[in-house]
XYZ file of N, CA and C in Angstrom:
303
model
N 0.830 -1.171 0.000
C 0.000 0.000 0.000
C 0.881 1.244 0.000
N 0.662 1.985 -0.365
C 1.211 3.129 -1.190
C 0.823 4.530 0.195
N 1.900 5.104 0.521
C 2.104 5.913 1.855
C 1.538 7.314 1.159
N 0.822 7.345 2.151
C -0.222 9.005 1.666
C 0.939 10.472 1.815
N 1.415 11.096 1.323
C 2.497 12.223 1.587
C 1.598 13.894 1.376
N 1.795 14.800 2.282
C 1.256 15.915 2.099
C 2.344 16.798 2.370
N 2.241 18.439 1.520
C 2.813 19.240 1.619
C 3.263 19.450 3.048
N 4.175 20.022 3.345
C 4.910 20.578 4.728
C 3.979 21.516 4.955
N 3.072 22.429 4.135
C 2.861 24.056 4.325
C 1.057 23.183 4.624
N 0.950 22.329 3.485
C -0.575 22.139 4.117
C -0.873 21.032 5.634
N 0.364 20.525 6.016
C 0.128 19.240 6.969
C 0.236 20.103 7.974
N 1.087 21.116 8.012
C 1.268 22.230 9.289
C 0.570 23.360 9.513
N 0.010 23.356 8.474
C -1.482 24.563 8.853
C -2.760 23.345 9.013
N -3.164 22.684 8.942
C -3.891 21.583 9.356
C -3.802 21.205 10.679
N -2.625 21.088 11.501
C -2.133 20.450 11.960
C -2.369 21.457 13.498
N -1.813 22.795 12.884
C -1.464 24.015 13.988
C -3.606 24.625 14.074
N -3.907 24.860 12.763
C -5.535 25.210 12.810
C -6.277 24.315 13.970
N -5.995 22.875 13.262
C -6.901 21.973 14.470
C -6.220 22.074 15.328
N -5.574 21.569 15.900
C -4.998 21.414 17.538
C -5.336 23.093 18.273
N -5.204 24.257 17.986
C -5.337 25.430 18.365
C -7.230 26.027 18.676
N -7.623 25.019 17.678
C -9.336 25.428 17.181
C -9.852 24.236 18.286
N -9.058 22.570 18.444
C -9.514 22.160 19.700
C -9.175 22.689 21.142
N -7.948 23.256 20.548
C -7.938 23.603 22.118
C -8.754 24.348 22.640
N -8.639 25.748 21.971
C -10.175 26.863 22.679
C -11.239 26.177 22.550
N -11.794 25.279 22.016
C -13.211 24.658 22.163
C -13.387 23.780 22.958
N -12.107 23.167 23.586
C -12.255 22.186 25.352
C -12.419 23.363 25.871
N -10.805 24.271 25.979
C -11.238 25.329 27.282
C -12.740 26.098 27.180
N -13.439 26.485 26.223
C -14.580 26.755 26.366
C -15.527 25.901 27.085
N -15.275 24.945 26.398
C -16.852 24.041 26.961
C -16.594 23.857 28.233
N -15.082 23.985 28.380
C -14.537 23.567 30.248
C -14.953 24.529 31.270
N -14.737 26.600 30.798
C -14.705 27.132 31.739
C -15.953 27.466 31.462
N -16.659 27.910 30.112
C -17.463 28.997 30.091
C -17.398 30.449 29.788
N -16.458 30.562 29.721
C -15.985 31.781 29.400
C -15.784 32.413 28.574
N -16.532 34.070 28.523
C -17.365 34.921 27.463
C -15.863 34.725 27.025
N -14.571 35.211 27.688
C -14.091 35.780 26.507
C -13.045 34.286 25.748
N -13.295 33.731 26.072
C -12.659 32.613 25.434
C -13.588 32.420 23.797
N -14.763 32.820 24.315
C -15.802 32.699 22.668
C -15.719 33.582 21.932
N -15.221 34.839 22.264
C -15.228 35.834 21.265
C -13.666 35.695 21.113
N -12.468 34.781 21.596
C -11.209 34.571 21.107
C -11.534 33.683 19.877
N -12.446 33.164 20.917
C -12.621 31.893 19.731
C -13.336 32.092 18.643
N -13.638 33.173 18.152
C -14.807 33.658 17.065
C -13.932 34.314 16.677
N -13.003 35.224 16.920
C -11.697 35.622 16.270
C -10.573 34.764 15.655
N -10.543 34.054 16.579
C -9.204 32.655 15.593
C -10.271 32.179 14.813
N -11.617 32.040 14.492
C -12.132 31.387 13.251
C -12.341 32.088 12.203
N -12.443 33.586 12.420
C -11.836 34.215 11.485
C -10.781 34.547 10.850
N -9.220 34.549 11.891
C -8.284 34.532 11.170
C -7.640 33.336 11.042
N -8.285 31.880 11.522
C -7.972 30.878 10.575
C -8.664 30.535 9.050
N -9.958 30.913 8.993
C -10.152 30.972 7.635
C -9.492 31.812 6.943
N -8.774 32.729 6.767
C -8.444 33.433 5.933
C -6.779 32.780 5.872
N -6.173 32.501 6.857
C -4.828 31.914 6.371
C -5.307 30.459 6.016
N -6.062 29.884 6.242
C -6.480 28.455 5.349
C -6.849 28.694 4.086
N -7.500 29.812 3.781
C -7.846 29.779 2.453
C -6.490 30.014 1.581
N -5.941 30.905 1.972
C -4.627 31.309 1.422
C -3.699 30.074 1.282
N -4.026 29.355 2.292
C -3.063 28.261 2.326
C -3.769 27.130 0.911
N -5.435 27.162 0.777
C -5.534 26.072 0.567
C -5.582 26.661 -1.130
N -5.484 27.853 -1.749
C -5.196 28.361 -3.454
C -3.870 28.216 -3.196
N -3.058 28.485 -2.612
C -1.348 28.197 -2.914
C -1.158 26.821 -3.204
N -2.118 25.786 -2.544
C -1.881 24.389 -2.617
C -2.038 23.985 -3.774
N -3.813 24.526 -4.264
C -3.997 24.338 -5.621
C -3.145 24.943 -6.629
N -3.049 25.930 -6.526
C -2.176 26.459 -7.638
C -0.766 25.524 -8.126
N -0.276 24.871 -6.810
C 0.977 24.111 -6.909
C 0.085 23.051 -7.793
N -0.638 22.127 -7.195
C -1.348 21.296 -8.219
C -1.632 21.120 -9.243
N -2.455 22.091 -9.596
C -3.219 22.570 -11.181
C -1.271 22.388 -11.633
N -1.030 23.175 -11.836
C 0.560 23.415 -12.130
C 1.901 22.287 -12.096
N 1.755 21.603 -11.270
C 2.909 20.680 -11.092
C 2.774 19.370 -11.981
N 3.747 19.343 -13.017
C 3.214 18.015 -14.298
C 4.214 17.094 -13.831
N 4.521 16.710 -12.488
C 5.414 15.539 -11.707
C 4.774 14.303 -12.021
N 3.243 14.668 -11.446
C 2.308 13.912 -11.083
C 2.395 13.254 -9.750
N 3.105 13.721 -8.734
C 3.325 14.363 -7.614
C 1.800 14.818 -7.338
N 1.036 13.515 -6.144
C -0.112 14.454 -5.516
C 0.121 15.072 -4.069
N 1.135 15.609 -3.757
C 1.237 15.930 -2.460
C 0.334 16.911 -2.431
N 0.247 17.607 -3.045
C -0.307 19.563 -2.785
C -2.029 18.730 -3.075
N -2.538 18.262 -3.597
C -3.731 17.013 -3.598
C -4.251 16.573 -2.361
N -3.408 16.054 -1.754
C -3.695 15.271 -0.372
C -3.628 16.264 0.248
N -2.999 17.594 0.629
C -2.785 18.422 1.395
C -3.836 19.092 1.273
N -5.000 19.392 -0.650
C -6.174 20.054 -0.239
C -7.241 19.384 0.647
N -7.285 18.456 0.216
C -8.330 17.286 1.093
C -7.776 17.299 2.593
N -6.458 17.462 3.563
C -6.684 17.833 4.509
C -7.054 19.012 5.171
N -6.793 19.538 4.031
C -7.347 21.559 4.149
C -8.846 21.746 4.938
N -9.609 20.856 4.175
C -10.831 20.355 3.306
C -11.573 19.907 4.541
N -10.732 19.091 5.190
C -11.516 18.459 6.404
C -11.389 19.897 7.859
N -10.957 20.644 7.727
C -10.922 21.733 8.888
C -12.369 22.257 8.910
N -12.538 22.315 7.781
C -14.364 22.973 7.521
C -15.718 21.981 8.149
N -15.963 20.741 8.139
C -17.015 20.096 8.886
C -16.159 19.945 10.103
N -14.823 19.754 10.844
C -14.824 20.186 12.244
C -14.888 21.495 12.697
N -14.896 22.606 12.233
C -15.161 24.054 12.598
C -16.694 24.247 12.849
N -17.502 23.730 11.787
C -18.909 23.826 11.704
C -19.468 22.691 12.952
N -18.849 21.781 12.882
C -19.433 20.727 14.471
C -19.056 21.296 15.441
N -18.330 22.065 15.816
C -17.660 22.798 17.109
C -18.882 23.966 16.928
N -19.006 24.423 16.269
C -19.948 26.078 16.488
C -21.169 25.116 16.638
N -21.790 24.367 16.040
C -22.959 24.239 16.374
C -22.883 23.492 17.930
N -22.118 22.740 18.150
C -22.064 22.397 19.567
C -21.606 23.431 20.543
N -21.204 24.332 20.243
C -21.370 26.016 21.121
C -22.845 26.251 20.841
N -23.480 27.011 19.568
C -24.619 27.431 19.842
C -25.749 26.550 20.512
N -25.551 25.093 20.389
C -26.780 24.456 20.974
C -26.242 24.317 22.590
N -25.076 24.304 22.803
C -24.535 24.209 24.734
C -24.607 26.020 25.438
N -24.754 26.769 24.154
C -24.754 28.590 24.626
C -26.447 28.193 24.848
N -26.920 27.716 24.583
C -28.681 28.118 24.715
C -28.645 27.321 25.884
N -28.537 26.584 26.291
C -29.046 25.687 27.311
C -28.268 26.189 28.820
N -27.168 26.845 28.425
C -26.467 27.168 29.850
C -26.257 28.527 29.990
N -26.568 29.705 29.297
C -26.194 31.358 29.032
C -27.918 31.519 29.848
């Protein structure tokens, strides 16, 4: 079986996004705390915008690279997966903000 390889630039913004996006979303659900949600509504804004950046540089390498080399490939598809865990984390804030605010 054939070893899955991803860019350095997309495995480490993947890598640094999630672990940083779980962390404020334990310490939230842990303390409660207003301002941990509006940190945390700020890093989801300025992680989308360096993910996106991250994830057209990826493509662009792709579309572009006639190796046939899918690293920058595998690296969009982990890009790719930050978006349904961002969206399961907010909705499990807004449905745990109604029941305990």
């Amino acid at each position: 079986m054939e070893n899955i390889e991803f860019s350095t630039t997309g495995k480490y913004t993947f890598l640094i996004s999630f672990s940083l996006g779980t962390f404020l979303f334990i310490l939230f659900i842990i303390t409660q705390n207003e301002f941990l949600l509006l940190s945390g509504f700020i890093y989801v804004i300025f992680a989308i915008l360096v993910n996106v950046i991250v994830l057209l540089h990826e493509m662009l390498v792709f579309l572009s690279d006639i190796s046939g080399k899918k690293n920058s490939g595998y690296s969009l598809l982990l890009l790719l997966v930050n978006i349904p865990i961002a969206a399961i984390y907010l909705l499990v804030i807004f449905n745990f903000s109604q029941l305990n605010f």
